[in-house]
Coordinates of C-alpha atoms and ligand atoms in Angstrom, one line a residue:
M1 CA -2.4 -22.1 -16.3
S2 CA -0.7 -24.8 -13.6
D3 CA -3.2 -26.3 -11.0
D4 CA -0.3 -27.0 -8.9
P5 CA -1.7 -26.2 -5.0
F6 CA 0.6 -23.0 -3.5
P7 CA 2.6 -24.3 -0.5
P8 CA 0.8 -25.3 2.5
G9 CA -0.1 -22.1 4.4
F10 CA -0.2 -19.9 1.8
V11 CA -2.5 -16.9 2.6
W12 CA -5.2 -15.5 0.4
G13 CA -6.6 -12.3 1.8
A14 CA -7.9 -8.3 1.1
A15 CA -6.3 -5.5 1.6
T16 CA -7.8 -2.2 2.5
A17 CA -6.6 1.3 4.1
S18 CA -8.5 3.2 6.9
Y19 CA -9.4 6.9 5.1
Q20 CA -9.8 5.3 2.2
I21 CA -13.0 3.1 3.7
E22 CA -13.5 4.3 7.4
G23 CA -15.1 7.6 7.0
A24 CA -16.2 8.5 10.5
V25 CA -14.0 11.2 10.3
G26 CA -15.1 13.3 13.1
A27 CA -16.4 9.7 15.7
D28 CA -14.8 9.8 19.0
G29 CA -12.4 11.7 19.6
R30 CA -10.7 11.1 15.9
G31 CA -8.2 14.5 14.8
E32 CA -7.1 16.1 11.6
S33 CA -5.4 14.3 9.2
I34 CA -3.5 15.9 6.0
W35 CA -6.0 13.6 4.3
D36 CA -8.9 15.5 5.8
R37 CA -7.2 19.2 4.8
F38 CA -6.0 18.3 1.7
A39 CA -9.5 16.7 0.4
H40 CA -11.6 19.7 2.0
T41 CA -9.0 22.3 -0.3
P42 CA -11.0 22.5 -3.6
G43 CA -9.1 21.4 -6.3
R44 CA -7.2 19.0 -5.0
V45 CA -9.5 15.9 -5.9
A46 CA -11.4 14.6 -8.3
D47 CA -15.1 16.2 -8.5
G48 CA -14.3 17.4 -4.3
D49 CA -14.3 13.6 -3.0
T50 CA -13.4 13.4 0.2
G51 CA -13.1 10.6 2.9
D52 CA -15.6 12.1 5.0
V53 CA -18.1 9.0 4.7
A54 CA -16.2 6.7 2.0
C55 CA -17.4 3.1 2.8
D56 CA -18.5 3.7 6.8
H57 CA -16.4 0.8 7.5
Y58 CA -15.8 2.0 11.0
H59 CA -19.7 2.2 11.7
R60 CA -19.9 -1.4 9.8
Y61 CA -16.9 -3.5 10.6
R62 CA -18.8 -6.4 11.7
E63 CA -21.2 -6.6 8.9
D64 CA -18.1 -6.3 6.5
V65 CA -16.1 -8.9 8.7
A66 CA -18.8 -11.0 8.1
L67 CA -19.0 -10.9 4.4
M68 CA -15.2 -11.5 4.5
A69 CA -15.9 -14.9 6.3
D70 CA -18.5 -14.8 3.7
L71 CA -15.9 -14.9 0.9
G72 CA -13.7 -17.1 3.4
L73 CA -10.9 -15.5 3.4
D74 CA -7.7 -16.3 5.0
A75 CA -6.7 -12.9 6.6
Y76 CA -7.4 -8.7 6.0
R77 CA -4.7 -6.6 5.9
F78 CA -5.7 -3.0 7.6
S79 CA -4.6 0.1 8.1
V80 CA -4.5 1.6 11.6
A81 CA -5.7 5.7 11.7
W82 CA -2.8 7.5 13.6
P83 CA -5.3 10.3 14.0
R84 CA -7.4 7.9 15.9
I85 CA -4.7 7.0 18.4
V86 CA -2.9 10.1 18.9
P87 CA -4.9 13.3 17.9
D88 CA -2.8 15.5 17.7
G89 CA 0.2 13.4 16.8
T90 CA 2.0 13.9 20.0
G91 CA -0.3 14.3 23.3
S92 CA -2.7 12.1 24.8
V93 CA -3.8 8.6 23.1
N94 CA -7.3 8.7 22.3
A95 CA -9.2 5.5 24.5
A96 CA -11.7 5.3 22.0
G97 CA -9.6 4.7 18.7
L98 CA -7.7 2.1 20.2
D99 CA -11.0 0.7 21.3
F100 CA -12.1 0.2 17.8
Y101 CA -8.8 -1.2 16.4
D102 CA -9.1 -3.7 19.6
R103 CA -12.7 -4.8 18.4
L104 CA -12.4 -5.2 14.8
V105 CA -9.2 -7.5 15.5
D106 CA -11.8 -9.5 17.8
E107 CA -14.2 -9.5 15.6
L108 CA -11.8 -10.7 12.7
C109 CA -10.2 -13.0 15.3
A110 CA -13.5 -14.7 15.9
R111 CA -14.3 -15.4 12.6
G112 CA -11.1 -17.1 11.8
I113 CA -9.5 -14.5 9.8
A114 CA -5.8 -13.6 10.6
P115 CA -5.6 -9.6 10.9
H116 CA -2.6 -7.7 9.1
A117 CA -2.4 -4.3 10.6
T118 CA 0.1 -1.4 8.7
L119 CA 0.5 1.8 11.4
Y120 CA 0.8 4.0 8.7
H121 CA -1.3 4.4 5.2
W122 CA -0.7 7.8 4.8
D123 CA -3.2 9.6 7.6
L124 CA -0.7 11.7 9.1
P125 CA -1.6 13.6 12.0
Q126 CA -2.5 17.6 10.7
A127 CA -0.3 18.8 13.9
L128 CA 2.0 17.3 12.9
E129 CA 2.4 18.3 10.0
D130 CA 1.8 22.2 10.3
A131 CA 4.9 21.3 12.9
G132 CA 7.2 19.9 9.7
G133 CA 5.5 17.2 9.0
W134 CA 7.7 14.1 7.2
P135 CA 10.7 16.5 6.4
A136 CA 11.0 16.6 10.3
R137 CA 12.9 13.9 12.3
A138 CA 10.6 14.9 15.2
T139 CA 7.9 13.2 12.6
A140 CA 9.5 10.4 13.0
E141 CA 10.3 10.1 16.7
A142 CA 6.5 11.1 17.3
F143 CA 5.4 7.7 14.9
A144 CA 7.8 5.6 17.4
R145 CA 5.7 6.3 19.9
Y146 CA 2.7 5.7 18.1
A147 CA 3.9 2.4 17.2
D148 CA 4.5 1.6 20.5
V149 CA 0.6 2.7 21.8
V150 CA -0.5 -0.4 19.0
A151 CA 2.0 -2.6 19.3
R152 CA 1.0 -3.0 23.2
R153 CA -2.7 -3.0 22.0
I154 CA -3.3 -5.0 19.4
G155 CA -0.1 -6.8 18.6
D156 CA -1.0 -9.7 20.8
R157 CA -3.9 -11.0 18.2
T158 CA -2.3 -9.6 15.0
A159 CA -0.5 -12.1 12.3
T160 CA 1.8 -9.6 11.3
L161 CA 2.6 -5.6 12.3
A162 CA 3.5 -3.5 9.0
T163 CA 5.6 0.3 9.9
I164 CA 4.6 2.1 6.9
N165 CA 3.1 1.6 3.7
E166 CA 4.9 2.6 0.1
P167 CA 7.2 5.6 1.5
W168 CA 7.9 6.3 -1.5
C169 CA 3.9 7.6 -1.9
P170 CA 3.9 10.3 0.7
S171 CA 7.4 11.4 0.0
Y172 CA 7.6 11.6 -3.6
L173 CA 3.9 12.1 -4.4
G174 CA 3.1 14.3 -1.5
Y175 CA 6.3 16.2 -0.9
R176 CA 7.9 16.7 -3.9
V177 CA 4.9 16.3 -7.0
G178 CA 2.2 17.2 -4.7
V179 CA -0.7 15.1 -5.8
H180 CA -0.9 13.7 -2.6
A181 CA -1.6 15.4 1.0
P182 CA 0.1 17.2 2.3
G183 CA 0.5 18.8 -1.8
R184 CA 3.7 20.3 -1.1
T185 CA 6.3 21.0 -4.0
E186 CA 9.7 20.9 -2.0
P187 CA 11.9 18.6 -3.7
A188 CA 14.7 18.8 -0.8
A189 CA 11.4 18.2 1.7
S190 CA 10.8 15.2 -0.3
L191 CA 14.0 13.6 0.3
A192 CA 14.0 14.3 3.9
A193 CA 11.0 12.6 4.3
A194 CA 11.6 9.7 2.3
H195 CA 14.7 9.3 4.3
H196 CA 12.4 10.1 7.9
L197 CA 9.8 7.7 6.6
L198 CA 12.6 5.1 6.9
V199 CA 14.2 6.8 10.3
A200 CA 10.8 6.4 11.1
H201 CA 10.1 2.2 10.4
G202 CA 13.2 1.7 12.6
L203 CA 12.0 3.0 15.5
A204 CA 8.8 1.9 14.9
M205 CA 10.5 -1.6 14.3
Q206 CA 12.1 -1.3 18.1
A207 CA 8.8 -0.3 19.5
I208 CA 7.0 -2.7 18.3
R209 CA 9.7 -5.7 19.2
A210 CA 9.8 -3.9 22.9
A211 CA 5.8 -4.0 23.5
A212 CA 4.8 -6.7 20.5
P213 CA 8.0 -9.6 20.8
G214 CA 6.1 -12.5 19.6
T215 CA 4.0 -10.7 16.0
P216 CA 6.3 -10.9 12.8
A217 CA 7.4 -7.2 11.7
G218 CA 8.0 -5.6 8.6
I219 CA 7.3 -2.8 5.9
V220 CA 5.2 -3.0 2.7
L221 CA 6.7 -1.3 -0.6
N222 CA 5.5 -0.7 -3.8
F223 CA 7.7 -1.5 -7.1
E224 CA 7.0 -0.8 -10.7
P225 CA 9.7 -3.0 -12.9
K226 CA 11.2 0.2 -15.3
R227 CA 12.0 -0.6 -18.8
P228 CA 13.8 1.2 -21.4
A229 CA 11.9 2.5 -24.2
T230 CA 15.2 2.0 -26.8
T231 CA 18.3 0.7 -26.7
H232 CA 19.6 4.0 -26.6
P233 CA 22.1 4.7 -23.8
L234 CA 20.0 7.6 -23.0
D235 CA 16.5 5.6 -22.1
L236 CA 18.9 2.7 -20.6
E237 CA 20.6 5.6 -18.7
A238 CA 17.1 6.9 -17.4
A239 CA 16.0 3.5 -16.6
I240 CA 18.4 2.9 -14.0
V241 CA 17.2 6.3 -12.2
E242 CA 13.8 5.4 -12.0
H243 CA 14.9 2.4 -11.2
D244 CA 16.7 3.6 -8.0
Q245 CA 14.7 6.2 -7.1
F246 CA 11.4 4.6 -7.4
N247 CA 12.5 0.2 -6.8
R248 CA 15.5 0.7 -5.0
W249 CA 15.4 3.9 -3.2
F250 CA 13.6 2.4 0.4
L251 CA 14.4 -1.8 -0.5
D252 CA 18.3 -1.1 -0.7
P253 CA 18.1 0.9 2.9
V254 CA 16.0 -1.4 4.5
T255 CA 17.9 -4.8 3.5
G256 CA 21.4 -3.2 4.8
L257 CA 22.7 -1.0 1.6
D258 CA 23.3 2.0 1.2
Y259 CA 20.9 4.5 -0.9
P260 CA 21.3 3.6 -4.7
E261 CA 24.0 6.3 -6.4
A262 CA 23.2 6.7 -10.2
G263 CA 19.2 7.8 -8.2
A264 CA 21.2 9.7 -5.5
R265 CA 23.3 11.8 -8.1
A266 CA 20.6 12.1 -10.6
W267 CA 18.6 14.2 -7.5
G268 CA 21.7 15.6 -6.1
W269 CA 20.4 14.4 -2.9
R270 CA 23.2 16.0 0.0
R271 CA 22.1 13.7 2.7
E272 CA 22.1 15.9 5.2
E273 CA 19.4 14.8 7.3
V274 CA 21.3 11.6 7.4
L275 CA 22.8 11.2 10.9
P276 CA 24.9 8.2 12.4
G277 CA 23.5 5.6 13.1
D278 CA 20.3 5.9 10.9
M279 CA 21.4 3.7 8.2
A280 CA 21.6 1.1 10.8
L281 CA 18.1 1.9 12.6
A282 CA 16.7 1.9 8.6
A283 CA 18.2 -1.6 8.4
A284 CA 17.0 -3.1 11.8
P285 CA 16.1 -7.1 11.2
I286 CA 12.6 -7.8 9.5
D287 CA 10.1 -10.9 9.6
F288 CA 8.9 -10.3 6.5
L289 CA 8.4 -7.7 3.1
G290 CA 5.3 -6.7 2.0
V291 CA 5.4 -6.2 -2.2
N292 CA 2.9 -3.8 -3.3
Y293 CA 2.8 -4.8 -7.7
Y294 CA 0.4 -3.1 -9.7
T295 CA 2.2 -1.6 -12.8
S296 CA 5.4 -1.5 -15.2
R297 CA 6.5 1.7 -16.7
T298 CA 8.4 2.0 -19.9
V299 CA 10.9 5.0 -19.9
R300 CA 11.7 7.2 -22.0
S301 CA 15.1 9.5 -21.8
P302 CA 13.9 13.2 -21.2
L303 CA 16.9 14.3 -23.2
L304 CA 15.9 12.5 -26.7
P305 CA 12.4 13.3 -28.5
P306 CA 9.4 11.9 -27.2
L307 CA 8.0 8.4 -28.9
D308 CA 4.9 8.4 -30.0
D309 CA 3.8 5.4 -28.7
A310 CA -0.5 5.9 -29.9
G311 CA -2.5 3.1 -30.6
A312 CA 0.3 0.8 -29.8
P313 CA -1.6 -2.7 -28.4
T314 CA -0.8 -2.1 -25.0
E315 CA -3.3 -3.4 -22.9
R316 CA -4.3 -1.3 -19.7
T317 CA -7.0 -0.5 -16.8
S318 CA -9.3 2.1 -16.2
Q319 CA -6.7 4.2 -14.4
G320 CA -4.1 4.0 -17.6
W321 CA -1.9 1.6 -15.7
E322 CA 0.0 -0.8 -18.1
V323 CA -1.0 -4.9 -17.3
H324 CA 1.8 -6.7 -17.1
P325 CA 2.0 -9.6 -15.0
E326 CA 5.4 -10.8 -15.8
G327 CA 6.7 -7.5 -13.7
L328 CA 5.6 -9.0 -10.3
T329 CA 7.4 -12.0 -10.8
E330 CA 10.4 -9.6 -11.7
A331 CA 9.6 -7.4 -8.7
L332 CA 9.0 -10.1 -6.1
E333 CA 12.8 -11.7 -7.6
L334 CA 14.4 -8.2 -7.0
V335 CA 13.2 -8.0 -3.5
W336 CA 14.3 -11.4 -2.7
S337 CA 17.8 -10.9 -4.3
R338 CA 18.4 -8.2 -0.9
T339 CA 16.2 -10.1 1.7
G340 CA 16.9 -14.0 1.1
D341 CA 14.7 -15.9 3.2
V342 CA 12.7 -13.5 4.7
S343 CA 8.8 -13.7 4.0
L344 CA 7.3 -12.2 1.6
Y345 CA 4.0 -11.1 0.7
V346 CA 2.2 -9.6 -2.0
T347 CA 0.4 -6.7 0.4
E348 CA -1.3 -5.5 -2.5
N349 CA -2.6 -6.1 -6.0
G350 CA -5.4 -5.4 -8.4
A351 CA -6.9 -3.0 -10.8
A352 CA -9.7 -0.4 -11.6
Y353 CA -12.0 -0.9 -13.8
D354 CA -15.0 0.6 -14.8
A355 CA -17.9 -1.2 -13.8
A356 CA -20.8 -2.1 -16.1
D357 CA -24.0 0.1 -16.4
D358 CA -26.2 -3.2 -16.3
D359 CA -24.5 -5.0 -13.8
R360 CA -21.9 -3.7 -11.2
T361 CA -20.9 -6.7 -10.3
R362 CA -19.4 -8.5 -13.9
D363 CA -15.7 -7.6 -14.1
P364 CA -13.9 -10.3 -16.7
E365 CA -11.0 -7.9 -16.4
R366 CA -10.3 -7.6 -12.8
V367 CA -10.9 -11.5 -12.4
S368 CA -8.4 -11.8 -15.6
Y369 CA -6.1 -9.2 -14.5
L370 CA -5.8 -11.0 -11.2
R371 CA -5.8 -14.8 -12.5
R372 CA -2.8 -13.8 -14.3
H373 CA -0.6 -11.8 -11.5
V374 CA -1.6 -15.1 -9.2
E375 CA 0.1 -17.3 -12.0
A376 CA 3.0 -14.8 -11.9
A377 CA 3.4 -15.2 -7.8
R378 CA 3.0 -18.9 -8.7
T379 CA 6.4 -18.6 -11.2
A380 CA 8.4 -16.5 -8.3
I381 CA 7.4 -19.1 -5.7
G382 CA 9.0 -22.1 -8.4
R383 CA 11.9 -20.1 -9.0
G384 CA 12.6 -19.9 -5.0
V385 CA 10.7 -16.5 -3.6
P386 CA 9.6 -17.8 -0.3
L387 CA 6.2 -16.0 -1.0
K388 CA 3.8 -16.8 2.0
G389 CA 0.5 -14.8 0.7
F390 CA -1.8 -12.6 -1.6
F391 CA -4.1 -10.3 -0.7
V392 CA -6.2 -8.7 -3.0
W393 CA -6.1 -4.9 -3.6
S394 CA -8.8 -4.1 -2.7
L395 CA -11.5 -5.2 -0.6
F396 CA -14.1 -2.5 -1.3
D397 CA -14.6 0.5 -3.9
N398 CA -13.0 3.2 -2.0
F399 CA -11.8 6.8 -2.0
E400 CA -8.6 6.6 -4.2
W401 CA -6.8 9.6 -2.9
H402 CA -6.8 12.1 -5.3
E403 CA -9.1 10.6 -7.9
G404 CA -11.4 10.5 -5.6
Y405 CA -14.0 7.2 -5.9
A406 CA -13.7 7.6 -10.0
H407 CA -11.5 4.7 -9.9
R408 CA -12.7 1.3 -8.7
F409 CA -10.7 -1.6 -7.1
G410 CA -13.3 -3.2 -5.2
I411 CA -13.4 -7.2 -5.4
V412 CA -16.9 -6.0 -3.9
D413 CA -18.7 -3.3 -5.2
V414 CA -19.7 -0.4 -3.0
D415 CA -22.7 2.0 -3.4
F416 CA -21.7 5.0 -1.7
E417 CA -25.0 5.9 -1.7
T418 CA -26.9 3.5 -0.1
Q419 CA -23.6 2.2 1.3
E420 CA -25.1 -1.5 -0.1
R421 CA -22.4 -4.1 -0.8
R422 CA -22.4 -6.5 -3.8
V423 CA -20.0 -9.3 -4.1
R424 CA -18.2 -9.0 -7.7
D425 CA -17.3 -11.9 -10.0
S426 CA -13.6 -11.2 -9.0
G427 CA -14.8 -11.4 -4.8
R428 CA -16.4 -14.6 -6.2
Y429 CA -13.0 -16.2 -7.9
W430 CA -10.3 -14.8 -4.9
A431 CA -13.3 -17.2 -3.0
S432 CA -12.9 -20.3 -5.3
L433 CA -9.5 -19.8 -5.2
A434 CA -8.8 -19.5 -1.0
A435 CA -11.0 -22.2 -0.9
A436 CA -9.9 -25.1 -4.1
Q437 CA -6.0 -23.7 -2.5
R438 CA -7.1 -24.9 1.3
A439 CA -8.7 -27.8 -0.4
A440 CA -5.9 -29.1 -2.0
A441 CA -3.1 -28.2 1.0
A442 CA -5.5 -30.5 3.6
Ligands
IFM501 O1 -5.1 2.7 -3.5 C1 -4.0 2.3 -3.1 C2 -3.6 2.3 -2.2 O2 -3.6 3.3 -1.3 C3 -2.0 2.1 -2.2 N1 -1.6 1.0 -3.2 C4 -1.9 1.6 -4.9 C5 -3.2 1.6 -4.2 C6 -4.0 1.6 -5.5 O3 -3.5 3.4 -6.2

């Protein structure tokens, strides 16, 4: 591995999201979110887990920021819970909710940690879902108002503001496959949701520009390079369709291109919800694009007999996700091909591994995973990618959506009985990497 320093000013951070860590779901006027409803519906989340308490970060944010300072993080990426700010999605603004993020941002700034806020990391107010959810255009309009409120309050102190995190997940997993909230399995609604998430992004960009003109604003997308299983033309075709539907579906419109053709054709999409002006809205100029990367996927055409890959020597995390560090370089180069000089961040990268019974802070696999992905990011920079920072997912073990608390992503171990936090070896690795890189750049 190379010892070359990353570019001066490169940001080393850690990321979390509101519903995954905050808990305090009934505190201070917060409204119900689709994840509250979903998690409390029997059979939806493994072991009946919910985010009711999670890491109790809402009450412990001061200690948590102190821990970030101990780790020497340059930056912290968090998300704002929409139902804390506008509890029913469209009605009055909840001052106590805004106050919480105001205090959090102040605490971070006081400790010299740059706050990077995301406005939507999937906790839609339930009242908006009851009115149609993301398949309804009105949800995008409600989001713009919420973006304005948040940007006005904290945008003066945030290092960046991202509109939406991984729109593929709420649209595809939430409305097509139904494993995420709101648990709907409606293909047409899923495509409408995907489009309205981009409309919401565009409207929110306008709101942020007006309310916090000096704050870099952008969006966060997830990427998963697709490899055809064989050179059979049907495998090649299947990989292209998945690449379009996953990697290009949001990236292309955000960067001024149309929805990718092969993916749209395979979905039989009729574009009925695309109104004049929408594509220009989706392509609002951005200051940065966040890249979330975890894994790559080998694609086999459903028209060919399945391949028996049992026993293949593929390295996987405890969730079964393939470990493929080169895929991060590929994802960054793909994005760069569309974004040019726009700043990129790795806004999420990390892995779930089971904690050892004897010592929950020993996590050699996670250290190795992170080291190799940091190298992959370095390779991308060497090829010219304007990468400005790297946020590990996640600062804490947390609520991993429909998989509950079974999978641990934290560089800090959380005991969910006692709320004790203990820094793992990966946390120490991240701290020493950040410190060494800062020293080298000084
Ligand atoms: O936990 C999630 C996060 O909320 C979004 N990106 C992927 C992570 C791991 O699954």
